[in-house]
Coordinates of C-alpha atoms and ligand atoms in Angstrom, one line a residue:
M1 CA 20.2 46.6 -101.8
Y2 CA 19.8 43.4 -99.8
D3 CA 16.1 42.5 -99.7
V4 CA 15.5 40.1 -96.8
K5 CA 12.3 38.8 -98.4
E6 CA 14.0 38.1 -101.7
G7 CA 16.9 36.4 -99.9
Y8 CA 14.4 34.2 -98.1
Q9 CA 12.7 33.3 -101.3
A10 CA 16.0 32.3 -102.9
A11 CA 16.9 30.2 -99.9
K12 CA 13.5 28.5 -100.0
E13 CA 14.1 27.6 -103.6
F14 CA 17.6 26.3 -102.7
Y15 CA 16.2 24.1 -99.9
A16 CA 13.2 23.0 -102.0
Q17 CA 15.7 21.2 -104.4
Y18 CA 16.3 18.8 -101.5
G19 CA 12.7 18.6 -100.3
I20 CA 13.2 20.7 -97.2
D21 CA 10.3 22.7 -95.9
V22 CA 11.8 25.9 -94.7
D23 CA 8.6 27.3 -93.1
E24 CA 8.3 24.2 -91.0
A25 CA 12.0 24.3 -90.0
V26 CA 11.5 27.9 -88.9
R27 CA 8.3 27.0 -87.0
I28 CA 10.1 24.3 -85.0
A29 CA 13.2 26.4 -84.3
D30 CA 11.0 29.2 -83.1
S31 CA 8.9 27.1 -80.8
T32 CA 11.8 25.3 -79.2
P33 CA 12.2 26.8 -75.7
I34 CA 15.7 28.0 -74.7
S35 CA 16.3 28.8 -71.1
M36 CA 18.4 32.0 -70.8
H37 CA 20.7 32.0 -67.8
C38 CA 20.4 35.2 -65.7
W39 CA 24.0 35.0 -64.4
Q40 CA 25.7 36.3 -67.5
G41 CA 24.4 39.8 -66.5
D42 CA 26.3 40.1 -63.2
D43 CA 29.2 37.6 -63.4
V44 CA 27.3 35.1 -61.3
G45 CA 27.2 37.5 -58.4
G46 CA 23.6 37.2 -57.2
F47 CA 21.9 39.5 -54.7
E48 CA 22.3 37.9 -51.3
V49 CA 25.0 39.9 -49.7
S50 CA 26.3 43.1 -51.2
E51 CA 29.6 43.1 -49.3
D52 CA 30.9 39.7 -50.4
K53 CA 30.1 38.4 -53.8
S54 CA 33.1 36.2 -54.3
L55 CA 32.5 33.4 -56.7
T56 CA 33.6 30.0 -55.3
G57 CA 33.2 26.4 -56.3
G58 CA 35.9 26.3 -58.9
I59 CA 34.2 28.5 -61.5
Q60 CA 35.5 31.8 -62.7
T61 CA 34.5 34.9 -64.6
T62 CA 37.3 36.8 -66.2
G63 CA 37.3 40.4 -67.4
N64 CA 36.1 43.7 -65.9
Y65 CA 34.0 45.2 -68.7
P66 CA 32.1 48.1 -67.3
G67 CA 28.3 48.3 -66.8
K68 CA 27.5 45.0 -65.0
A69 CA 24.1 44.8 -63.3
R70 CA 24.4 45.7 -59.6
T71 CA 20.8 45.2 -58.6
A72 CA 17.9 43.0 -59.5
D73 CA 16.2 45.9 -61.2
E74 CA 19.3 46.5 -63.4
L75 CA 19.6 42.9 -64.2
R76 CA 15.9 42.7 -65.2
Q77 CA 16.4 45.8 -67.4
D78 CA 19.4 44.2 -69.1
I79 CA 17.6 40.9 -69.6
E80 CA 14.7 42.7 -71.2
M81 CA 17.1 44.5 -73.5
A82 CA 18.8 41.2 -74.5
L83 CA 15.5 39.5 -75.1
K84 CA 14.5 42.1 -77.7
F85 CA 17.2 40.5 -80.0
I86 CA 16.6 36.9 -79.2
P87 CA 13.8 35.5 -81.2
G88 CA 11.7 32.5 -80.3
E89 CA 10.3 30.8 -77.2
M90 CA 12.3 31.7 -74.1
K91 CA 12.5 30.8 -70.4
I92 CA 14.5 32.6 -67.8
N93 CA 16.9 30.6 -65.6
L94 CA 17.4 31.8 -62.1
H95 CA 19.8 30.8 -59.4
A96 CA 18.8 30.6 -55.7
S97 CA 21.5 33.3 -55.0
Y98 CA 19.3 35.8 -56.9
Q99 CA 16.8 36.0 -54.1
E100 CA 15.4 39.4 -53.4
A101 CA 14.4 39.1 -49.8
D102 CA 14.2 42.5 -48.0
T103 CA 16.5 40.9 -45.4
P104 CA 18.4 38.1 -47.1
V105 CA 17.6 34.7 -45.6
D106 CA 20.0 31.9 -45.6
R107 CA 19.9 29.3 -48.4
D108 CA 18.1 26.7 -46.3
A109 CA 15.3 29.1 -45.6
I110 CA 14.4 30.5 -49.0
G111 CA 10.9 30.3 -50.3
P112 CA 8.9 31.6 -53.2
E113 CA 8.2 34.8 -51.4
H114 CA 11.8 35.8 -51.8
F115 CA 11.5 36.0 -55.6
K116 CA 9.7 38.6 -57.7
N117 CA 6.9 37.8 -60.2
W118 CA 8.5 39.7 -63.1
A119 CA 9.0 36.7 -65.4
V120 CA 5.6 35.4 -64.7
E121 CA 4.1 38.8 -65.6
K122 CA 6.1 38.7 -68.8
G123 CA 4.7 35.3 -69.7
L124 CA 8.1 33.7 -69.6
G125 CA 8.8 30.3 -68.3
L126 CA 11.0 30.0 -65.3
D127 CA 13.8 27.5 -64.5
F128 CA 15.7 27.4 -61.2
N129 CA 19.0 26.3 -59.7
P130 CA 20.0 25.6 -56.1
T131 CA 23.2 27.5 -55.4
Y132 CA 25.6 25.0 -53.8
F133 CA 28.5 27.4 -54.0
S134 CA 29.6 30.9 -53.1
H135 CA 28.6 30.5 -49.5
P136 CA 30.6 30.2 -46.2
K137 CA 29.2 26.7 -45.7
S138 CA 30.4 25.4 -49.1
D139 CA 34.2 25.5 -48.5
K140 CA 34.5 21.9 -47.4
G141 CA 31.9 20.5 -49.7
T142 CA 28.1 20.7 -49.8
L143 CA 25.9 17.6 -50.4
S144 CA 28.9 15.4 -50.0
C145 CA 30.3 17.1 -46.9
A146 CA 31.6 14.8 -44.2
D147 CA 30.3 17.2 -41.6
E148 CA 26.7 16.1 -41.1
E149 CA 25.4 19.5 -40.0
T150 CA 26.7 21.1 -43.1
R151 CA 25.4 18.4 -45.3
Q152 CA 22.0 18.7 -43.8
F153 CA 22.1 22.4 -44.4
W154 CA 22.6 21.8 -48.1
I155 CA 19.9 19.1 -48.2
R156 CA 17.5 21.6 -46.8
H157 CA 18.6 24.0 -49.5
G158 CA 17.9 21.4 -52.2
I159 CA 14.5 20.7 -50.7
A160 CA 13.6 24.4 -50.5
C161 CA 14.6 24.8 -54.2
R162 CA 12.4 22.0 -55.4
R163 CA 9.5 23.6 -53.6
I164 CA 10.3 27.0 -55.2
G165 CA 10.4 25.1 -58.5
Q166 CA 6.9 23.8 -58.0
Y167 CA 5.7 27.3 -57.2
F168 CA 7.2 28.7 -60.4
A169 CA 5.6 25.8 -62.3
D170 CA 2.2 26.7 -60.8
R171 CA 2.6 30.3 -61.6
T172 CA 3.9 30.0 -65.2
G173 CA 1.9 26.9 -66.2
K174 CA 5.2 25.4 -67.5
K175 CA 7.4 22.7 -65.9
C176 CA 10.3 24.1 -64.0
V177 CA 13.6 22.6 -64.8
I178 CA 16.0 22.6 -61.9
N179 CA 19.7 21.9 -62.3
H180 CA 21.7 20.4 -59.4
W181 CA 25.4 21.1 -59.7
T182 CA 27.7 20.7 -56.7
P183 CA 31.3 21.8 -57.0
D184 CA 32.4 19.3 -54.3
G185 CA 35.9 17.9 -55.0
D186 CA 39.5 18.0 -54.0
K187 CA 42.7 19.7 -55.1
E188 CA 44.6 16.4 -54.5
F189 CA 43.5 12.9 -55.1
P190 CA 41.8 11.8 -51.9
V191 CA 42.4 8.6 -50.0
D192 CA 38.7 8.0 -49.5
T193 CA 37.1 8.5 -52.9
I194 CA 33.9 6.6 -52.3
G195 CA 32.8 8.1 -49.0
P196 CA 31.9 11.5 -50.5
R197 CA 30.0 9.8 -53.4
L198 CA 28.0 7.7 -51.0
R199 CA 27.1 10.9 -49.1
L200 CA 26.2 12.8 -52.3
K201 CA 23.9 9.9 -53.4
D202 CA 22.3 9.8 -50.0
S203 CA 21.8 13.6 -50.1
Y204 CA 20.0 13.5 -53.4
D205 CA 17.9 10.6 -52.2
Q206 CA 16.9 12.6 -49.1
I207 CA 16.1 15.7 -51.2
F208 CA 13.8 13.7 -53.6
K209 CA 12.3 11.7 -50.8
A210 CA 11.3 14.8 -48.8
T211 CA 9.7 16.4 -51.8
E212 CA 7.8 13.5 -53.4
D213 CA 4.7 15.8 -53.6
V214 CA 6.5 18.1 -56.1
K215 CA 5.2 17.0 -59.5
D216 CA 6.1 19.7 -62.0
V217 CA 9.8 19.9 -61.5
I218 CA 12.4 18.3 -63.7
D219 CA 15.8 17.7 -62.0
G220 CA 19.0 17.7 -64.0
I221 CA 22.0 16.2 -62.3
E222 CA 25.1 17.9 -63.7
S223 CA 28.5 16.3 -63.7
K224 CA 31.9 17.9 -64.2
V225 CA 35.5 16.8 -64.9
F226 CA 37.2 19.4 -62.6
G227 CA 37.0 22.8 -61.1
I228 CA 39.7 25.4 -60.3
G229 CA 41.3 24.5 -57.0
L230 CA 39.6 21.1 -57.2
E231 CA 41.7 19.7 -60.0
S232 CA 42.2 16.1 -58.9
Y233 CA 38.8 14.8 -57.9
T234 CA 35.2 15.7 -58.5
V235 CA 32.5 14.0 -56.4
G236 CA 29.8 14.5 -59.0
S237 CA 31.8 13.0 -61.9
H238 CA 30.2 11.9 -65.2
E239 CA 30.0 8.3 -64.1
F240 CA 28.5 9.2 -60.7
C241 CA 25.8 11.4 -62.2
M242 CA 25.0 9.0 -65.0
G243 CA 24.8 6.2 -62.5
Y244 CA 22.6 8.2 -60.2
V245 CA 20.2 9.1 -62.9
M246 CA 20.0 5.6 -64.4
K247 CA 19.5 3.9 -61.1
A248 CA 16.9 6.4 -59.9
N249 CA 14.8 5.5 -62.9
K250 CA 12.4 8.4 -62.4
D251 CA 11.1 10.5 -65.2
H252 CA 12.0 13.8 -63.5
I253 CA 15.6 12.9 -62.7
I254 CA 17.7 13.4 -65.8
M255 CA 21.3 14.0 -66.8
T256 CA 22.6 17.5 -67.4
L257 CA 25.3 17.7 -70.0
D258 CA 27.3 20.9 -69.9
T259 CA 29.5 21.3 -73.0
G260 CA 32.4 22.6 -70.9
H261 CA 32.5 19.8 -68.4
Y262 CA 34.5 17.1 -70.2
H263 CA 38.1 16.6 -71.2
P264 CA 38.9 18.9 -74.1
T265 CA 38.8 16.1 -76.7
E266 CA 35.4 14.8 -75.5
V267 CA 32.3 16.2 -77.0
V268 CA 28.7 16.2 -75.8
S269 CA 27.4 15.6 -79.4
A270 CA 29.0 12.2 -79.3
K271 CA 27.4 11.3 -75.9
L272 CA 23.7 12.1 -76.6
A273 CA 22.7 9.0 -78.5
S274 CA 24.0 6.7 -75.8
I275 CA 22.2 8.6 -73.1
Y276 CA 19.0 8.7 -75.1
T277 CA 19.2 4.9 -75.5
F278 CA 18.4 4.7 -71.8
S279 CA 16.8 8.0 -70.9
D280 CA 13.8 10.0 -72.2
N281 CA 15.1 13.5 -71.6
V282 CA 18.4 15.4 -71.2
L283 CA 19.1 18.9 -69.9
L284 CA 21.8 20.7 -72.0
H285 CA 24.0 23.5 -70.7
V286 CA 25.2 25.1 -73.9
S287 CA 28.5 26.8 -73.3
R288 CA 31.9 27.1 -75.0
P289 CA 35.0 25.7 -73.3
V290 CA 38.3 27.1 -74.5
R291 CA 40.9 24.6 -73.3
W292 CA 39.0 24.3 -70.0
D293 CA 35.5 25.1 -68.6
S294 CA 36.1 28.7 -69.5
D295 CA 32.4 29.5 -70.2
H296 CA 33.0 31.6 -73.2
V297 CA 30.0 32.9 -75.1
V298 CA 28.3 30.2 -77.2
S299 CA 29.7 30.2 -80.7
Y300 CA 28.0 29.1 -83.9
D301 CA 30.7 26.4 -84.1
E302 CA 31.0 22.8 -85.2
E303 CA 30.2 21.4 -81.9
T304 CA 27.1 23.5 -81.2
K305 CA 25.9 22.6 -84.7
A306 CA 26.7 19.0 -84.2
I307 CA 24.7 18.8 -80.9
M308 CA 21.7 20.3 -82.6
E309 CA 22.1 18.0 -85.6
E310 CA 22.1 15.0 -83.3
L311 CA 19.0 16.1 -81.5
V312 CA 17.1 16.8 -84.7
R313 CA 18.3 13.5 -86.4
M314 CA 17.3 11.5 -83.3
N315 CA 14.0 13.2 -83.1
K316 CA 14.9 14.4 -79.6
L317 CA 14.7 18.2 -80.0
D318 CA 11.4 18.3 -78.1
K319 CA 12.7 15.9 -75.4
T320 CA 15.7 18.1 -74.6
Y321 CA 15.7 20.9 -72.2
I322 CA 18.1 23.5 -73.7
A323 CA 19.7 26.0 -71.4
T324 CA 22.6 28.3 -71.9
D325 CA 25.4 28.6 -69.3
F326 CA 28.3 31.0 -69.9
F327 CA 29.7 34.0 -68.2
D328 CA 32.0 36.4 -70.0
A329 CA 32.9 39.5 -68.1
S330 CA 35.3 40.8 -70.8
I331 CA 32.7 42.1 -73.2
N332 CA 29.4 43.9 -73.1
R333 CA 27.2 41.5 -71.1
I334 CA 24.1 42.1 -73.2
A335 CA 26.0 41.5 -76.4
A336 CA 27.2 38.3 -74.8
W337 CA 23.7 37.1 -74.2
A338 CA 22.5 38.2 -77.7
I339 CA 25.4 36.5 -79.4
G340 CA 25.2 33.3 -77.4
L341 CA 21.5 32.9 -77.5
R342 CA 21.1 33.8 -81.1
N343 CA 23.8 31.3 -82.0
T344 CA 22.1 28.6 -80.0
R345 CA 18.8 29.1 -81.9
K346 CA 20.6 29.6 -85.2
A347 CA 22.3 26.2 -84.7
I348 CA 18.9 24.6 -84.1
L349 CA 17.6 26.2 -87.3
A350 CA 20.6 25.0 -89.3
A351 CA 20.1 21.5 -88.1
L352 CA 16.5 21.5 -89.2
L353 CA 17.4 22.9 -92.6
Q354 CA 19.1 19.7 -93.7
P355 CA 18.0 16.7 -95.8
N356 CA 18.1 14.5 -92.7
D357 CA 15.7 11.9 -94.0
K358 CA 17.5 11.7 -97.3
M359 CA 20.8 11.3 -95.6
K360 CA 19.4 8.5 -93.4
Q361 CA 18.1 6.7 -96.5
L362 CA 21.5 7.0 -98.2
E363 CA 23.2 5.6 -95.1
A364 CA 20.8 2.7 -94.7
A365 CA 21.4 1.9 -98.4
G366 CA 25.1 1.8 -97.7
D367 CA 25.8 4.8 -100.0
V368 CA 28.6 6.2 -97.9
S369 CA 30.0 8.4 -100.7
A370 CA 26.6 10.2 -101.2
R371 CA 26.2 10.5 -97.4
L372 CA 29.5 12.4 -97.2
A373 CA 28.7 14.5 -100.3
Y374 CA 25.4 15.6 -98.7
K375 CA 26.9 16.4 -95.3
E376 CA 29.6 18.5 -96.9
E377 CA 27.3 20.3 -99.3
F378 CA 25.1 21.6 -96.6
K379 CA 27.9 23.1 -94.6
A380 CA 27.7 26.1 -96.9
A381 CA 23.9 26.2 -97.3
P382 CA 22.2 29.6 -97.1
V383 CA 21.1 29.4 -93.4
A384 CA 21.8 33.1 -92.9
L385 CA 19.1 34.2 -95.4
V386 CA 16.5 32.2 -93.5
W387 CA 17.8 33.4 -90.2
D388 CA 17.7 37.1 -91.3
Y389 CA 14.1 36.8 -92.5
Y390 CA 13.0 35.0 -89.3
C391 CA 14.7 37.5 -87.0
E392 CA 13.1 40.4 -88.9
Q393 CA 9.7 38.8 -88.7
K394 CA 10.1 38.4 -85.0
G395 CA 11.3 42.0 -84.5
A396 CA 14.7 40.8 -83.3
G397 CA 16.6 42.6 -86.0
K398 CA 18.2 41.2 -89.1
G399 CA 22.0 40.7 -89.3
L400 CA 23.8 42.9 -86.9
E401 CA 21.0 45.5 -86.4
W402 CA 20.9 44.5 -82.7
L403 CA 24.5 45.7 -82.2
A404 CA 23.8 49.4 -82.8
E405 CA 21.0 49.2 -80.2
V406 CA 23.2 47.5 -77.7
Q407 CA 25.9 50.1 -78.2
K408 CA 23.4 52.9 -77.7
Y409 CA 22.2 51.2 -74.5
E410 CA 25.8 50.9 -73.3
K411 CA 26.4 54.6 -73.9
E412 CA 23.1 55.8 -72.3
V413 CA 22.6 53.2 -69.5
L414 CA 25.5 50.9 -68.8
S415 CA 28.3 53.5 -68.9
R416 CA 26.5 55.5 -66.2
R417 CA 26.5 52.7 -63.7
Ligands
RNT1 C1 29.5 25.0 -63.2 C2 28.2 24.5 -63.8 C3 27.0 25.2 -63.4 C4 27.2 26.7 -63.2 C5 25.9 27.5 -63.0 C6 26.2 28.9 -62.6 O1 30.6 24.5 -63.8 O2 28.3 24.6 -65.2 O3 26.0 24.9 -64.2 O4 27.8 27.3 -64.4 O5 25.1 26.8 -62.2
ZN2 ZN1 26.5 24.2 -66.3

C-alpha cells in the first residue's frame, strides 16, 4: 500500500542529500497566488447577451463537450468544484463580459454594482480584464480604431475597468491585476502600420491619465503575434507593448507574457530575464500553444517548468503575477481547470525543489560538466511524492482522487444541463 506520509519522508531524505528544504519549498509554492481564469468554464462566453455569444477577436474555443456553465450561478458552482482540487493561494480572474447586471449595460457603462460579491465573501482575491472583443463595436478595432467615436467608447471601457479594479482591491484588500489585451489587427499587411499604433498608445495614455487616482491596480499590457482572421498584422505586437511599458516607466504598468503569443519556436522562459533587467514585475498568462495560440490546458511540460525555474532562480517568483489563460471546450471543463491549475502549481513546486544555489555556484566556478549533471539528475527527482503529500494536507486529493469526484459531478450536475 502506498503511504503518502512515508513517500514524503523518503522524498525529504532524497532532497536533503542536496541541502534542499522541502517544507520551505512547499510553503513558498503554497503561498504563491495563482489567478484562475473564469472563462474556461463557459468557453469565454460571458453573461452579457444571451442570444449572441459569438467569440470574436481572433481567439477560438474548439470542442462541444456537454455541461458548460450557462449562467453565473452555474459558473460559480463549477469554479467552487474546481477549487476543491486546486491547493494553495488563489485569486479569481474575471472578464468585463461576465457582468451580472439585471439589464445588461454597455461596456462603457459598467461599474462595480454590476458584479456580485461572491469572491469577496469567499476570501479570494479578484483580478479583472477589460473585454475589448466579442462586441459589435470591436469589428474594426478597439483602442486603435480609426473611427474616433468607436475609439472613445473603448477608452471609456478601459477607464471603467480600472475603476472596477480599484473597487475589487478595496473589497478584497489585495491589489487587483488588470490585463489589457486588444485583438486589433489586420488580415492583410496594412499600408499604414504606424497610425493604429499611435492611436493605441494614445488610448492607453488617456485611460491611465483619466484614472490617476486609482492606486491599487496593476495593469498588464498583453502583446500577441497574430489572431485568426488577423494573420498579417497585430497592433499590440510584442515590440509595441514592450515599448509602451518601458517608456511609461510606471510601477503599475507591466508586460503580460502569454505563453501562446509568440512564434512556435519562441519561448517565454527565454524572455523573462531580459524583461526583469528593466522591469520590477511581470504578468504571466500560463497557457499551452499547440502549433498556434490554441489555448490548450496547461501541461506539466518542459516550458512550463522552465518558466517557473527561471522565476525561482532569478528570485522573481514573488514579483510575478501568475495567471492561467486557456479554454478547452473538448473535455470536462472542471477537469480542464483542475489539470491546468494543478500543473501550474506543481511546476512552481518542482522549480523550488532544486539545488538552485548549488548549481549557481558550479556555474560561477566554471564547472559546466557538473552543472549539466545536476540539471539532468533533477529531471527525475521525486516531486510527485512531495506533491501528493501537499495535496492531501490541503484536502485537494492526492494523485487522481479528484478525477472520481469530477466524474461524479459530471454525472449528477453537468449532464443535466
Ligand atoms: C487572447 C489573450 C487574452 C484572452 C483572454 C480571454 O489571445 O490571451 O488574454 O485569452 O483575455
Ligand atoms: Zn492571454
